[in-house]
Amino acid sequence: MTDHQNISLDWMSSDGADLRPPADLRPEIPHPARMYDYYLGGKDNFPADRDAAERVMALGPMVKISALANRAFLQRAVRHLAEQGVKQFLDIGTGIPTAGNTHEIAQQVHLDARVAYLDNDPIVLVHSRALLAASHGTATVVHADLRDPAAILADPEVRQLIDLGQPVALLLFAILHFVDEADDPYAIVRQLVDALPSGSYLALSHGTSDFVPPADQGKGAAVYRSATAQLTTRPREQVLRFFDGLELLEPGLVTAPLWRPDQEPRSTDATTGIWAGVARKP
Ligand SMILES: C[S@@+](CC[C@H](N)C(=O)[O-])C[C@H]1O[C@@H](n2cnc3c(N)ncnc32)[C@H](O)[C@@H]1O
């Protein structure tokens, strides 16, 4: 889309859901979901998103490499979790739908897999609802903020789809770096994991500056200061803390391309700017 007026959607889904865009899209302010869509080569972004994304991408090819590697990790992790028998997924920080969304991957393994998508960006909700109108009730999308885990756990749509008495995969892909220390991301993750039964999983990915030269550190975060959410990259040992009390699956917390790779190694794999891991709740 090129501007607010050009969003072309059928405003009524086949089951009668209202798909009109909400009033608070704020196209003049860069949104992380739409910037990420641009990194991935998507078209669901506005000029302000593209300008900001271009400024981040000007820092080097690793930005796009990391976004693509994150998305590929999401797909391998979801497939692996489904193959472990998980049929329920709580995917927080969904992003704008693109090829290989969580429910599509999970339902290749279990036709009856259920996915609750949650995001705080209205554009994500519009596009997800259009996609999910065809999912026959096995997936839903909820407007929610990760920083309010109690509301997520109590949400009626989430509770209708996800049985918290059965194992759940909690997916936090490329979202925790939008939660700064003041909001205590560790307590948020703990509260969500505590609500899940034994045999549940936490899969997460997180942006890092561990491989960025000191002179360039902070430049990406500076661009995000004009966006709706701030960027807080974290070093590996801080990302590892999110898995406290859980059993990390092999190969542990690694850069995204190195988590159970399914393609030929590339020279950038070990320095890709995303930490990735999957752990089981004992
Ligand atoms: C970089 S995208 C990641 C999308 C997808 N999870 C993936 O890894 O491909 C981050 C997403 O998190 C969402 N997000 C950021 N902060 C959030 C918050 N506090 N609560 C809910 N969603 C949030 C953004 O709107 C965006 O859709």
Coordinates of N, CA and C and ligand atoms in Angstrom, one line a residue, residues 32-33 36 40 67 70-71 74 91-96 98 118-121 124 144-147 172-175 177-179 205 229, ligand 1:
P32 N 6.9 -0.8 14.2 CA 7.8 -1.9 14.0 C 7.3 -3.0 13.1
A33 N 6.0 -3.3 13.2 CA 5.4 -4.4 12.4 C 5.5 -4.1 10.9
Y36 N 9.2 -4.2 9.8 CA 9.7 -5.6 9.7 C 9.1 -6.2 8.4
L40 N 11.3 -7.7 5.2 CA 11.0 -9.1 4.7 C 10.6 -9.0 3.2
A67 N 16.3 -10.4 9.7 CA 14.9 -10.5 9.7 C 14.5 -11.8 9.0
N70 N 15.2 -14.7 11.2 CA 14.2 -14.8 12.3 C 13.0 -15.5 11.8
R71 N 12.5 -15.1 10.7 CA 11.3 -15.7 10.1 C 11.5 -17.2 9.9
L74 N 11.4 -19.1 13.1 CA 10.0 -19.2 13.6 C 9.4 -20.5 13.0
D91 N 0.8 -17.0 20.2 CA 1.8 -16.3 19.4 C 1.7 -14.8 19.6
I92 N 2.5 -14.3 20.5 CA 2.4 -12.9 20.9 C 3.4 -12.0 20.1
G93 N 2.9 -11.0 19.4 CA 3.8 -10.2 18.6 C 3.8 -10.8 17.2
T94 N 2.6 -11.1 16.7 CA 2.3 -11.9 15.5 C 3.0 -11.3 14.3
G95 N 3.0 -10.0 14.1 CA 3.5 -9.4 12.9 C 2.4 -9.4 11.8
I96 N 2.6 -8.7 10.7 CA 1.7 -8.7 9.6 C 1.9 -10.1 8.9
T98 N 2.6 -13.1 6.6 CA 3.4 -13.3 5.4 C 3.4 -14.8 5.1
L118 N -1.7 -12.6 19.0 CA -1.9 -11.4 19.7 C -0.9 -10.3 19.3
D119 N -1.4 -9.1 19.1 CA -0.5 -8.0 18.7 C -1.1 -6.7 19.2
N120 N -0.3 -5.7 19.4 CA -0.8 -4.4 19.8 C -0.9 -3.4 18.6
D121 N -0.5 -3.8 17.4 CA -0.6 -2.9 16.3 C -1.8 -3.2 15.5
V124 N -1.8 -5.0 12.1 CA -1.6 -6.5 12.1 C -3.0 -7.1 12.3
A144 N -3.9 -7.1 21.9 CA -3.4 -7.2 23.2 C -2.0 -6.7 23.3
D145 N -1.6 -6.4 24.5 CA -0.2 -5.9 24.7 C 0.5 -6.8 25.6
L146 N 1.7 -7.2 25.2 CA 2.5 -8.2 25.9 C 2.8 -7.7 27.3
R147 N 2.8 -6.3 27.5 CA 3.1 -5.8 28.8 C 2.0 -5.9 29.8
L172 N 7.3 -16.1 21.4 CA 7.7 -14.7 21.5 C 8.8 -14.4 20.6
F173 N 8.5 -14.3 19.3 CA 9.5 -14.1 18.2 C 9.6 -12.7 17.9
A174 N 10.9 -12.2 18.1 CA 11.2 -10.8 17.8 C 10.3 -9.8 18.4
I175 N 9.9 -10.0 19.6 CA 9.0 -9.0 20.3 C 9.6 -8.5 21.6
H177 N 12.4 -7.5 22.3 CA 13.3 -6.3 22.2 C 12.5 -5.0 22.0
F178 N 11.2 -5.2 22.0 CA 10.4 -4.0 22.1 C 9.8 -3.7 23.5
V179 N 10.3 -4.5 24.5 CA 9.9 -4.3 25.9 C 11.2 -3.9 26.6
S205 N 12.8 -15.4 20.0 CA 14.0 -14.9 19.4 C 14.1 -13.4 19.8
A229 N 7.3 2.0 19.0 CA 8.0 1.2 20.1 C 9.5 1.3 20.0
Ligands
LIG1 C1 9.4 -7.7 14.4 S1 7.7 -8.1 14.4 C2 7.8 -9.9 14.7 C3 6.7 -10.7 14.0 C4 6.8 -12.2 14.1 N1 6.6 -12.6 15.5 C5 8.0 -12.7 13.5 O1 9.0 -13.0 14.3 O2 8.1 -12.9 12.3 C6 7.3 -7.6 16.1 C7 5.8 -7.6 16.4 O3 5.6 -7.4 17.8 C8 4.5 -6.4 17.9 N2 4.7 -5.8 19.2 C9 5.7 -5.0 19.6 N3 5.5 -4.6 20.9 C10 4.4 -5.2 21.3 C11 3.6 -5.3 22.6 N4 4.1 -4.6 23.6 N5 2.5 -6.0 22.7 C12 2.1 -6.7 21.6 N6 2.7 -6.7 20.4 C13 3.9 -6.0 20.2 C14 4.7 -5.5 16.7 O4 3.5 -4.8 16.4 C15 5.1 -6.5 15.6 O5 4.0 -7.0 15.0

